[in-house]
Structures are given as C-alpha cells and as structure tokens.
Coordinates of C-alpha atoms in Angstrom, one line a residue:
M7 CA 21.0 3.7 32.9
C8 CA 19.6 1.8 29.9
V9 CA 16.6 -0.5 29.4
P10 CA 17.7 -4.2 29.8
H11 CA 18.5 -6.2 26.7
K12 CA 16.0 -8.8 25.5
P13 CA 16.8 -12.3 27.1
E14 CA 18.6 -14.4 24.5
N15 CA 18.8 -18.2 23.7
L16 CA 15.7 -19.1 25.7
T17 CA 15.3 -22.9 26.0
A18 CA 12.6 -25.0 27.7
I19 CA 12.8 -28.7 28.7
D20 CA 9.7 -30.4 30.2
A21 CA 10.4 -33.5 32.3
L22 CA 7.9 -36.1 33.6
V23 CA 8.0 -36.4 37.4
D24 CA 5.3 -39.0 38.1
Y25 CA 2.1 -40.5 36.9
N26 CA -1.2 -40.7 38.8
E27 CA -3.2 -43.8 37.8
E28 CA -6.3 -42.8 39.6
D29 CA -7.1 -39.8 37.4
N30 CA -4.7 -40.8 34.5
S31 CA -2.7 -37.5 34.9
S32 CA 1.0 -36.7 34.8
R33 CA 3.0 -34.1 36.7
Y34 CA 5.8 -32.2 34.9
N35 CA 8.6 -29.8 35.8
I36 CA 9.5 -27.3 33.1
Q37 CA 13.2 -26.3 33.2
L38 CA 14.1 -22.9 31.5
Y39 CA 17.6 -21.7 30.5
W40 CA 18.8 -18.4 28.9
S41 CA 22.0 -16.6 28.3
K42 CA 23.6 -14.3 30.9
P43 CA 23.4 -10.7 29.7
T44 CA 26.3 -8.2 29.8
Y45 CA 24.4 -6.0 32.3
P46 CA 22.1 -8.1 34.5
P47 CA 18.6 -6.6 35.2
N48 CA 17.0 -6.3 38.6
Y49 CA 14.8 -9.3 37.9
Y50 CA 13.1 -11.5 35.3
Q51 CA 9.3 -12.2 35.0
I52 CA 8.4 -15.6 33.5
K53 CA 4.9 -16.4 32.2
L54 CA 3.7 -19.9 31.2
M55 CA 0.5 -20.1 29.0
F56 CA -1.3 -23.1 27.6
Y57 CA -3.1 -23.3 24.2
N58 CA -6.7 -24.5 24.2
S59 CA -6.6 -25.7 27.8
T60 CA -8.3 -25.1 31.1
H61 CA -4.9 -24.3 32.7
K62 CA -4.5 -20.7 33.9
P63 CA -1.3 -18.8 33.2
I64 CA 1.5 -19.3 35.7
F65 CA 3.8 -16.4 36.7
L66 CA 7.2 -16.6 38.2
N67 CA 9.8 -13.9 39.2
V68 CA 13.5 -14.7 39.5
S69 CA 16.7 -12.7 40.3
G70 CA 18.4 -10.8 37.6
E71 CA 21.6 -12.8 38.3
S72 CA 19.8 -16.0 37.3
T73 CA 20.2 -17.8 34.0
N74 CA 17.7 -20.7 34.7
A75 CA 14.4 -21.3 36.5
T76 CA 12.0 -24.2 37.1
I77 CA 8.3 -24.1 36.8
G78 CA 7.2 -27.1 38.9
N79 CA 4.1 -29.3 39.4
V80 CA 2.4 -28.7 36.1
I81 CA -0.4 -31.2 36.0
V82 CA -1.4 -32.6 32.5
T83 CA -4.3 -35.1 32.0
S84 CA -4.2 -37.9 29.5
E85 CA -6.4 -35.8 27.1
E86 CA -3.9 -33.0 27.1
F87 CA -0.7 -34.9 26.1
S88 CA -0.7 -32.9 22.8
V89 CA -1.3 -29.6 24.5
R90 CA 1.1 -26.8 23.3
Y91 CA 2.4 -24.2 25.7
W92 CA 4.3 -20.9 25.5
V93 CA 7.0 -19.5 27.8
F94 CA 7.5 -15.8 27.9
I95 CA 10.4 -14.0 29.7
T96 CA 10.9 -10.3 30.2
A97 CA 13.8 -8.5 32.0
Y98 CA 13.1 -5.6 34.3
S99 CA 15.3 -2.8 35.8
F100 CA 14.9 0.7 37.2
A101 CA 15.1 2.0 33.6
G102 CA 12.2 -0.1 32.3
K103 CA 11.6 -3.5 30.8
S104 CA 13.1 -5.3 27.9
A105 CA 11.5 -6.8 24.8
T106 CA 9.9 -10.2 25.6
S107 CA 11.5 -13.5 24.5
A108 CA 9.1 -16.4 23.8
I109 CA 9.3 -20.1 23.0
E110 CA 6.5 -22.6 22.0
R111 CA 6.6 -26.3 22.9
S112 CA 4.4 -29.4 23.4
F113 CA 4.7 -31.7 26.4
N114 CA 6.9 -34.8 26.1
V115 CA 4.6 -37.6 25.2
S116 CA 7.1 -40.5 25.7
F117 CA 5.2 -41.6 28.8
I118 CA 2.0 -43.4 28.0
P119 CA 0.7 -45.9 30.7
V120 CA 0.6 -49.6 29.5
S121 CA -2.9 -50.9 28.9
D122 CA -4.4 -53.7 30.9
G123 CA -4.4 -56.0 27.9
S124 CA -1.7 -58.5 27.2
T125 CA -0.8 -57.0 23.8
W126 CA 0.4 -53.6 22.8
N127 CA -1.7 -51.4 20.6
D128 CA -0.4 -49.4 17.6
V129 CA 0.0 -46.2 19.6
E130 CA 2.2 -47.9 22.2
V131 CA 4.4 -49.4 19.5
I132 CA 4.8 -46.0 17.8
M133 CA 5.6 -44.4 21.1
I134 CA 8.3 -47.0 21.9
I135 CA 9.9 -46.2 18.5
V136 CA 9.3 -42.5 18.3
G137 CA 10.1 -41.7 22.0
P138 CA 13.9 -42.5 21.9
I139 CA 14.1 -40.7 18.5
L140 CA 12.6 -37.6 20.0
A141 CA 14.9 -37.8 23.0
I142 CA 18.0 -38.1 20.8
G143 CA 16.8 -35.2 18.7
L144 CA 16.3 -33.1 21.8
V145 CA 19.9 -33.9 23.0
V146 CA 21.3 -33.0 19.5
M147 CA 19.3 -29.7 19.5
L148 CA 20.6 -28.7 22.9
A149 CA 24.2 -29.6 22.0
A150 CA 23.9 -27.5 18.8
N151 CA 22.4 -24.6 20.7
W152 CA 25.2 -24.8 23.3
Y153 CA 27.9 -25.0 20.6
F154 CA 26.6 -21.9 18.7
A155 CA 26.2 -20.0 21.9
K156 CA 29.8 -20.7 22.8
K157 CA 30.9 -19.7 19.3
V158 CA 29.0 -16.4 19.5
A159 CA 30.5 -15.6 22.9
K160 CA 34.0 -16.4 21.6
E161 CA 33.6 -14.2 18.6
K162 CA 32.4 -11.3 20.8
K163 CA 35.4 -11.7 23.1
L164 CA 37.8 -11.8 20.1
K165 CA 36.2 -8.6 18.7
Y166 CA 36.5 -6.9 22.1
F167 CA 40.2 -7.7 22.5
K168 CA 40.8 -6.7 18.8
E169 CA 39.2 -3.3 19.5
L170 CA 41.1 -2.9 22.7
N171 CA 44.4 -3.7 21.0
E172 CA 43.6 -1.1 18.3
K173 CA 43.1 1.6 21.0
I174 CA 46.6 0.9 22.5
P175 CA 49.0 3.6 21.4
P176 CA 51.8 2.4 19.0
S177 CA 54.3 3.0 21.7
I178 CA 52.7 0.3 23.9
I179 CA 52.6 -2.1 21.0
T180 CA 56.3 -1.5 20.3
A181 CA 57.1 -2.1 24.0
I182 CA 55.1 -5.4 23.9
G183 CA 57.0 -6.4 20.8
G184 CA 60.3 -6.1 22.7
L185 CA 61.8 -3.2 20.8
S186 CA 64.2 -1.0 22.8
S187 CA 62.5 2.3 21.8
N188 CA 59.5 3.7 20.0
N189 CA 61.3 6.5 18.0
S190 CA 59.8 5.2 14.8
I191 CA 56.4 6.5 15.8
P192 CA 55.5 9.6 13.8
A193 CA 55.2 12.7 16.0
D194 CA 52.1 14.9 16.1
N195 CA 51.7 18.6 17.1
W196 CA 51.8 17.7 20.8
E197 CA 55.1 15.9 20.7
I198 CA 58.1 17.8 22.0
N199 CA 61.8 17.1 22.6
P200 CA 62.4 16.5 26.4
S201 CA 65.2 19.0 26.2
R202 CA 62.6 21.7 25.9
L203 CA 61.6 21.0 29.5
I204 CA 63.2 22.3 32.8
I205 CA 62.0 20.0 35.5
K206 CA 61.9 21.3 39.1
S207 CA 60.5 20.0 42.4
I208 CA 57.7 17.5 43.2
I209 CA 54.3 19.1 43.7
G210 CA 52.2 15.9 43.8
E211 CA 52.3 12.2 43.9
G212 CA 49.9 9.4 43.1
A213 CA 49.7 5.6 43.1
F214 CA 52.1 5.1 40.2
G215 CA 53.0 8.7 39.1
L216 CA 54.7 11.9 40.1
V217 CA 53.8 15.5 39.2
K218 CA 56.6 18.1 39.2
K219 CA 56.7 21.8 38.6
G220 CA 58.7 23.0 35.7
Y221 CA 59.0 25.2 32.6
Y222 CA 58.5 24.6 28.9
L223 CA 60.6 26.5 26.4
D224 CA 58.3 27.4 23.5
S225 CA 59.4 28.2 20.0
N226 CA 60.3 31.8 21.0
E227 CA 62.5 30.4 23.8
E228 CA 60.1 31.9 26.4
K229 CA 59.5 30.0 29.7
I230 CA 56.0 28.8 30.3
E231 CA 55.2 27.5 33.8
V232 CA 53.9 24.0 33.6
A233 CA 53.2 20.8 35.6
I234 CA 54.9 17.7 34.3
K235 CA 53.4 14.3 35.0
M236 CA 55.6 11.2 34.9
M237 CA 55.5 7.6 35.9
K238 CA 57.5 6.2 38.8
E239 CA 60.4 3.8 38.2
H240 CA 59.6 0.3 36.8
P241 CA 55.9 0.8 35.8
T242 CA 53.9 -2.3 34.8
M243 CA 52.4 -2.7 31.4
D244 CA 48.9 -1.9 32.7
E245 CA 50.3 1.4 34.2
M246 CA 52.0 2.2 30.9
K247 CA 48.8 1.5 29.0
Q248 CA 46.8 3.7 31.3
F249 CA 49.4 6.5 31.1
Y250 CA 49.2 6.5 27.3
Q251 CA 45.4 6.3 27.3
E252 CA 45.4 9.4 29.5
I253 CA 47.6 11.2 26.9
D254 CA 45.2 10.2 24.1
I255 CA 42.1 11.4 25.9
M256 CA 43.7 14.7 26.8
K257 CA 44.7 15.2 23.2
S258 CA 41.2 14.5 22.1
V259 CA 39.4 17.0 24.5
P260 CA 39.3 20.5 23.1
K261 CA 40.5 23.3 25.4
H262 CA 38.0 24.6 28.0
P263 CA 38.4 27.2 30.7
Q264 CA 37.4 24.8 33.4
L265 CA 39.6 21.9 32.4
V266 CA 43.3 21.5 32.9
S267 CA 44.7 21.8 29.3
L268 CA 47.4 19.7 27.7
V269 CA 50.5 21.7 26.7
A270 CA 52.6 19.0 25.3
C271 CA 53.7 15.4 25.7
V272 CA 56.7 13.1 25.3
T273 CA 55.9 9.6 24.0
R274 CA 58.9 8.7 21.8
G275 CA 61.4 7.8 24.5
S276 CA 61.5 5.3 27.3
S277 CA 60.1 7.9 29.9
P278 CA 56.8 9.3 28.7
L279 CA 55.7 12.7 30.0
I280 CA 52.5 14.6 30.2
V281 CA 52.9 18.4 30.2
V282 CA 49.9 20.4 31.4
E283 CA 49.2 24.0 32.4
Y284 CA 50.3 24.9 36.0
C285 CA 47.7 26.0 38.5
A286 CA 49.5 28.1 41.1
K287 CA 47.2 27.6 44.1
G288 CA 47.2 23.8 44.0
D289 CA 44.3 21.5 44.6
L290 CA 41.0 22.7 46.0
Q291 CA 41.0 20.4 49.0
T292 CA 44.3 21.6 50.4
Y293 CA 43.4 25.2 49.5
L294 CA 40.2 25.0 51.5
R295 CA 41.8 23.4 54.5
K296 CA 44.5 26.0 54.7
A297 CA 41.9 28.7 54.5
W298 CA 40.0 27.1 57.4
D299 CA 43.2 27.0 59.4
K300 CA 43.7 30.8 58.8
L301 CA 40.1 31.5 59.8
S302 CA 40.5 29.4 63.0
K303 CA 43.7 31.2 63.8
I304 CA 42.0 34.6 63.5
K305 CA 39.1 33.5 65.7
N306 CA 41.4 32.0 68.3
E307 CA 43.6 35.1 68.6
E308 CA 40.5 37.3 68.7
S309 CA 39.0 35.2 71.5
F310 CA 42.3 35.4 73.5
A311 CA 42.5 39.2 73.1
Q312 CA 38.9 39.6 74.3
S313 CA 39.5 37.4 77.3
S314 CA 42.7 39.4 78.2
N315 CA 41.1 42.8 77.7
P316 CA 37.3 43.2 78.0
Q317 CA 37.6 46.7 76.3
Y318 CA 39.2 45.1 73.2
V319 CA 37.5 45.9 69.9
S320 CA 38.3 43.6 67.0
N321 CA 38.6 44.5 63.3
A322 CA 40.2 41.6 61.5
L323 CA 41.0 43.8 58.5
Y324 CA 43.5 45.9 60.7
D325 CA 44.4 43.5 63.5
F326 CA 46.0 40.9 61.2
S327 CA 48.7 41.1 58.6
Q328 CA 47.8 41.1 54.9
S329 CA 49.5 37.6 54.6
D330 CA 47.1 36.3 57.2
M331 CA 44.1 37.4 55.2
T332 CA 45.1 36.3 51.8
D333 CA 43.5 33.3 50.1
I334 CA 40.5 33.2 52.5
P335 CA 37.6 32.7 50.1
Q336 CA 34.3 34.4 50.7
P337 CA 30.9 32.8 50.3
K338 CA 30.7 34.1 46.7
D339 CA 34.0 32.6 45.9
L340 CA 32.9 29.2 47.1
I341 CA 29.7 29.3 45.1
S342 CA 31.7 30.4 42.1
F343 CA 34.0 27.4 42.5
A344 CA 31.0 25.1 42.5
R345 CA 29.6 26.8 39.4
Q346 CA 32.9 26.6 37.5
I347 CA 33.2 22.9 38.3
V348 CA 29.6 22.4 37.0
L349 CA 30.6 24.2 33.7
G350 CA 33.6 21.9 33.3
M351 CA 31.6 18.7 34.0
E352 CA 28.8 19.9 31.7
Y353 CA 31.4 20.1 28.9
L354 CA 32.8 16.7 29.7
A355 CA 29.3 15.2 29.6
S356 CA 28.6 16.8 26.2
L357 CA 31.7 14.9 25.0
K358 CA 30.2 11.7 26.4
L359 CA 33.1 11.4 28.9
I360 CA 32.7 10.4 32.5
H361 CA 35.2 11.5 35.1
R362 CA 34.8 8.7 37.8
D363 CA 36.8 10.5 40.4
L364 CA 35.4 14.0 40.8
A365 CA 36.5 15.3 44.2
A366 CA 38.1 18.5 45.6
R367 CA 41.5 16.9 45.4
N368 CA 41.1 16.7 41.6
V369 CA 40.2 20.3 41.2
L370 CA 43.0 22.9 40.8
I371 CA 43.0 26.6 41.4
C372 CA 44.7 29.2 39.4
E373 CA 46.2 32.5 40.6
D374 CA 43.0 34.4 39.5
N375 CA 40.7 32.0 41.4
K376 CA 39.7 30.2 38.3
V377 CA 39.2 26.5 39.0
K378 CA 40.0 23.7 36.6
I379 CA 39.1 20.0 36.7
S380 CA 42.1 17.7 36.5
D381 CA 42.6 14.0 36.0
F382 CA 39.8 13.8 33.4
G383 CA 42.4 12.1 31.3
L384 CA 41.5 9.0 33.3
S385 CA 37.9 9.4 32.1
R386 CA 36.1 6.8 30.1
D387 CA 34.3 7.3 26.7
V388 CA 30.6 6.3 27.1
Y389 CA 29.4 7.4 23.7
Y390 CA 27.8 4.1 22.8
D391 CA 25.4 3.5 25.7
N392 CA 26.3 6.2 28.2
V393 CA 27.3 3.5 30.7
Y394 CA 30.8 2.3 31.8
R395 CA 31.1 -0.8 33.9
K396 CA 34.4 -1.1 35.8
V397 CA 35.6 -4.7 35.6
T398 CA 39.2 -4.3 36.8
G399 CA 40.4 -4.2 40.4
G400 CA 42.3 -1.4 42.2
K401 CA 41.5 1.3 44.8
V402 CA 38.3 3.3 44.4
P403 CA 37.2 6.6 46.0
I404 CA 34.4 5.0 47.9
R405 CA 33.3 8.1 49.8
W406 CA 32.7 10.0 46.6
M407 CA 31.1 7.1 44.7
A408 CA 27.4 6.9 43.7
L409 CA 25.3 4.0 45.1
E410 CA 25.1 2.2 41.7
S411 CA 28.9 2.5 41.3
M412 CA 29.4 0.8 44.7
T413 CA 27.0 -2.0 44.1
Q414 CA 27.2 -2.7 40.4
Q415 CA 30.5 -1.0 39.3
I416 CA 28.5 1.1 36.8
Y417 CA 29.6 4.7 36.1
T418 CA 27.5 7.3 34.2
T419 CA 27.4 11.0 33.9
Q420 CA 24.7 10.8 36.6
S421 CA 27.1 9.0 38.9
D422 CA 29.4 12.0 38.4
V423 CA 26.5 14.2 39.5
W424 CA 26.4 12.2 42.8
S425 CA 30.2 12.9 43.2
F426 CA 29.6 16.6 42.6
G427 CA 27.1 16.6 45.5
I428 CA 29.9 15.3 47.7
L429 CA 32.3 17.8 46.3
L430 CA 29.8 20.6 47.0
W431 CA 29.7 19.4 50.6
E432 CA 33.5 19.5 50.7
I433 CA 33.4 23.1 49.5
V434 CA 30.7 24.2 52.1
T435 CA 32.6 22.5 54.9
M436 CA 36.0 24.0 53.9
G437 CA 37.6 20.7 52.9
S438 CA 36.1 18.2 55.4
T439 CA 36.3 14.5 54.7
P440 CA 32.8 13.1 53.8
Y441 CA 30.9 10.9 56.1
P442 CA 32.7 11.8 59.3
G443 CA 32.7 9.1 62.0
V444 CA 31.6 6.4 59.5
Q445 CA 34.0 3.5 58.7
T446 CA 34.4 2.6 55.1
Q447 CA 32.8 -0.8 55.5
E448 CA 29.8 0.8 57.1
L449 CA 29.1 3.2 54.3
L450 CA 27.3 1.1 51.8
P451 CA 24.7 -0.4 54.2
L452 CA 24.1 3.1 55.6
L453 CA 23.5 4.6 52.1
R454 CA 21.3 1.7 51.0
S455 CA 19.0 2.2 54.0
G456 CA 18.4 5.8 52.8
F457 CA 20.8 7.8 55.1
R458 CA 22.5 10.9 53.8
M459 CA 24.9 13.4 55.4
E460 CA 23.3 16.1 57.6
R461 CA 23.1 19.7 56.5
P462 CA 26.2 21.6 57.5
I463 CA 25.4 24.3 60.0
N464 CA 26.6 27.2 57.8
C465 CA 24.6 25.9 54.8
S466 CA 21.1 27.1 53.7
E467 CA 18.3 24.7 53.2
E468 CA 18.3 25.6 49.4
L469 CA 22.0 24.7 49.0
Y470 CA 21.6 21.5 51.0
A471 CA 18.6 20.5 48.8
I472 CA 20.9 20.6 45.8
M473 CA 23.3 18.2 47.6
C474 CA 20.4 15.8 48.5
N475 CA 19.1 15.9 44.9
C476 CA 22.5 14.9 43.7
W477 CA 22.4 11.9 46.2
N478 CA 19.1 10.5 44.9
A479 CA 19.3 6.7 44.8
S480 CA 17.8 6.6 41.3
P481 CA 20.2 8.2 38.8
L482 CA 17.3 9.4 36.7
D483 CA 16.1 11.5 39.7
R484 CA 19.3 13.5 39.9
P485 CA 19.8 16.8 38.2
T486 CA 21.9 17.0 35.0
F487 CA 25.0 19.3 34.9
A488 CA 23.1 21.6 32.5
E489 CA 20.3 22.0 35.2
L490 CA 22.9 22.5 37.9
R491 CA 24.5 25.3 35.8
V492 CA 21.2 27.2 35.7
I493 CA 20.7 26.7 39.5
F494 CA 24.2 28.0 40.4
D495 CA 23.8 31.0 38.0
T496 CA 20.8 32.0 40.2
L497 CA 22.6 31.3 43.5
L498 CA 25.5 33.6 42.6
E499 CA 23.0 36.5 42.5
K500 CA 22.1 36.1 46.1
V501 CA 25.0 34.2 47.5
S502 CA 24.8 35.7 51.1
C503 CA 21.4 34.0 51.6
Y504 CA 22.8 30.5 51.0
L505 CA 26.2 30.3 52.7
N506 CA 27.8 31.7 55.9
L507 CA 31.5 31.8 56.6
D508 CA 31.3 33.7 59.9
I509 CA 33.4 31.4 62.0
S510 CA 31.8 32.6 65.3
D511 CA 28.5 31.0 64.0
V512 CA 30.1 27.7 63.0
S513 CA 30.8 25.3 65.8
M514 CA 34.0 23.7 64.5
T515 CA 37.5 23.1 66.0
Q516 CA 40.7 24.2 64.3
H517 CA 41.3 20.7 63.0
H518 CA 37.8 20.0 61.9
C519 CA 38.9 19.4 58.4
Y520 CA 40.9 16.4 59.3
S521 CA 39.0 14.6 62.0
N522 CA 35.6 15.4 63.5
T523 CA 34.1 17.2 60.6
F524 CA 30.8 18.7 61.7
S525 CA 28.5 16.3 63.5
G526 CA 28.3 12.5 63.0
R527 CA 24.6 12.8 62.3
Y528 CA 22.8 11.7 59.2
V529 CA 19.5 12.4 57.6
K530 CA 16.9 9.7 56.6
Q531 CA 13.5 10.7 55.3
G532 CA 13.6 14.1 57.0
K533 CA 14.7 12.8 60.4
I534 CA 18.1 13.4 61.9
V535 CA 19.7 10.2 63.3
D536 CA 23.0 9.9 65.3
V537 CA 25.5 7.3 64.0

C-alpha cells in the first residue's frame, strides 16, 4: 500500500452570501475543487488560514471519494476586504499522508455597500468597472484550467491504451486485423509444432479453458508426460488476450521447484495451447479431501469392529490394505506442503508478481509429494508501485480474498499473504471450505467487524496465530513470505507439537470437507462467537 498522491489542480472560489449593514461585514462561502486521484485516500484534511487577520485557522475533513468541499460562513469585515487567505489540502490513508497542495487568494471585493450620499465616489466607480472584469477573468481562468485538466487526462488515457496495445501478443493484433492465421509471427524457443503432442483425456476445466493430460515428443522422440491447457470453442477476444498474456508471463518466469513450469506452447495456429509439466496427484484441495475420506473410512470400520467384538484390538497398519493407507499425509507432510507454497510465493514476490487466486485448488502435487503453485500465469506485474487495482468484472474468489481486495479491488503481495492464511486453514482442515455456515453476502460485514475463523480443534495455538497474523486488517501488519519461510523452517523441526491428525480426537463427520466444516464459530478480539 502506497502513500497517497499529492492532490492536484486545487481551485478556490469565494462567493458573497450576504451583507450585514449593522457591523458592515460580509459572509462568504469558499468552494474548493481538486482532481480525482487514481487511488482515492481514506480522507482529505483541509485547512484555511488568513494573513494578518484576527481569524483563527479553520479545519475541515472530507471523504477520500470527494473532489470538492465548501467552507461556509466565513465572516469578513469592511476593513478586511483585501485580506489574503491560504487553503491547504492533504490526503491521508493507512500508509501515511501525501504532500500538501496550497493555493493563495484574496476575497472577492466586487461587493461594496453604496454610500448614503447621492453621488458615487471614485472607489465605487472603480469597483463597478473592475468588478465585471475580475469576474470575466475568473471565468476564463476556470475554463482554461478545466480545458488543460481534460487534455492531461486524455493524454494519460491514450498513453495507457498505447502501452496496453504494445503488451498484446502479435497473434492477438493479427486476429484483430482480420487475418486468417498468425503464422507470420517468428517462433521462439518455446514454440512447438502441435504434431509433437499426444492429447488424452480431460483432467480439469475452468470458466473458458480445458486442461488435458497428454505427452510431448521431445527432440529424442521420448514421451514426456504433460498437462495441456486450451481454450474452449468460440473464445471472446478478451479470453484470447488473457490466454496469450498467461503464455507471456509463464515464459518470463524462470523455473522454480515450487512453480508449475512451462514446457512448450503453440501460438502460431488458430488453437493456441499451453504445455506445462504434469503433476500426478492433482490439486491439493481434492487430494486433501480424498485423504480425509480414507481417514474417515478407517475410523468408521474400526468403530464398527469394536462395537461388534469388545475384545477387538486395532492396528491400522495391518487391518487395512496398503491401497487404503496410501496418500494419507502425516502432519509433517502438511506442514511441508505449507512451507513449499511459501517458498514458491516468496519467489513470485521477488519477481514483483502477485497471484490473486492463491488457494488449495491452485496448488498441484507431484508423485514425490512436492507441491507446485499453478495458475500464476494469471498473475499481474506490480513492479511499478507494488499495487494492482482490478477494474474489470468477472467472478472473484471472495472467500480467499483480503479485506482490501474486497472493498477497494486492490491486490498486493500482502493480499496474497491473506490468501495464504486461508490456504493454511484449508490444509489443517483437510480441504474444508473456508467460512463454514456463512453466506457469501454476509462475509464482508463479518470481516469488517473484526471476526475471523475459529482455531481448528486439531491445530495448535502457534499455528493458528500464523493464520491470524495473515488475516490482519492492515496489510502492513501481515508477515511477508520471507518471514513465513523462517517460521515454517522452525515448525518442521517440531511438527508434532503443532498439528494432530488423530481422527479420534477430531470431531468431524465423513463429509466434513464439503458441508459442515468444523464449527460455525468465529473469533473476535479473543472471544468466540457463534454465527
């Protein structure tokens, strides 16, 4: 989160409201205007000061969404018509305050009461002549200010669209131009001929894309197991643009053990493809839920055997087949998953990339239990100011989003940290859906009031404290991924103290992952409250 920008194009207009003949004073309203910033602050503080006058400074606070304000009932005596005044305005947000903008003016002297005499004096004649000239000059000045402000805004908008157009891959520009193919685009080292791919069955499906398992024939004609992402039929131009941007980002990110790596791509035909490494165990959410089902089955069969035969002695390692016991992660595995995710996110943060959709469903597991973050190709580059403001519509993962992302559509590396806290809760609860029992429309008011999810019964206070730190309302109060890496390195040394997977100690039903996940209780300022 950045310090607010200095308010720009500050303008002040003082208008005479009425005149009091008894004390020969005038009452003014001062109307203020300024430009709307790209990122509105929390509020503005306005200060009015007078030069060489008995008037005390006047302070006024207005909303950060405002672009105008009125300072009313400013009393000026006849001796103070030439009094100069200054207006200062400063923007404030959680990150700090902006530089101050200021403007100096004198009160409008066009109103002078007519004397009791039958003739006008020289001052009155001058005011009659000068007054309209000043008024016309003020109108011209305001019109010029408005014109130049519009011109600057237009130039900024043109620059933005020019830069956006330059980022669109040549294949998109060709498609917009109406050409039938983009085979004239020079290939890079990632580009392959589609004939090198053997495409098999669907293993995943999104809003506008499919993921299929397949094989890539390398230069030695050896088969490499891969996942192949493609668009559905009849994609829109926005969908095509997003798909090509995903390819570009994946090309630009160096290989990392905790990120799903790009193997190859196809961009020179009518059906673009993204070829990535294949992770045999699928996504983390499904993996955890299947493991929970196996644990529940073991516990249920053990309970049935005990009720049928009081002399029954259970040993799960011998009583159940090897297939029943495979892929049931132990506490150390779960903490290791979390640590590996932190390593991947720390690397993305070092590249000034934000993920925006970090969740168990977007983490994949390999055969050797290594986890890799996927869909980071939909990340956004935040190198300039470390902030990305989402301005387009579409579905958003509300239950994983940080508070500032919900309210202001602002995404930062620290909003990814909030999402990691939710992901950690998913891991501890074996794939549960966050905020059980809470309707989506109820979530934002609940979080704003300070409520957070309760500690899972199988989770230590120390591990729960990490989650709560990730869910701090202020992004600056959340840990960084570098700090989280150090924490999880320590946790792995004494993992048994922090997480328990003994199903007999955890009061959950077999289908807890899909409906009533743990309790519907939430924590606010150390107190547990039922929702």
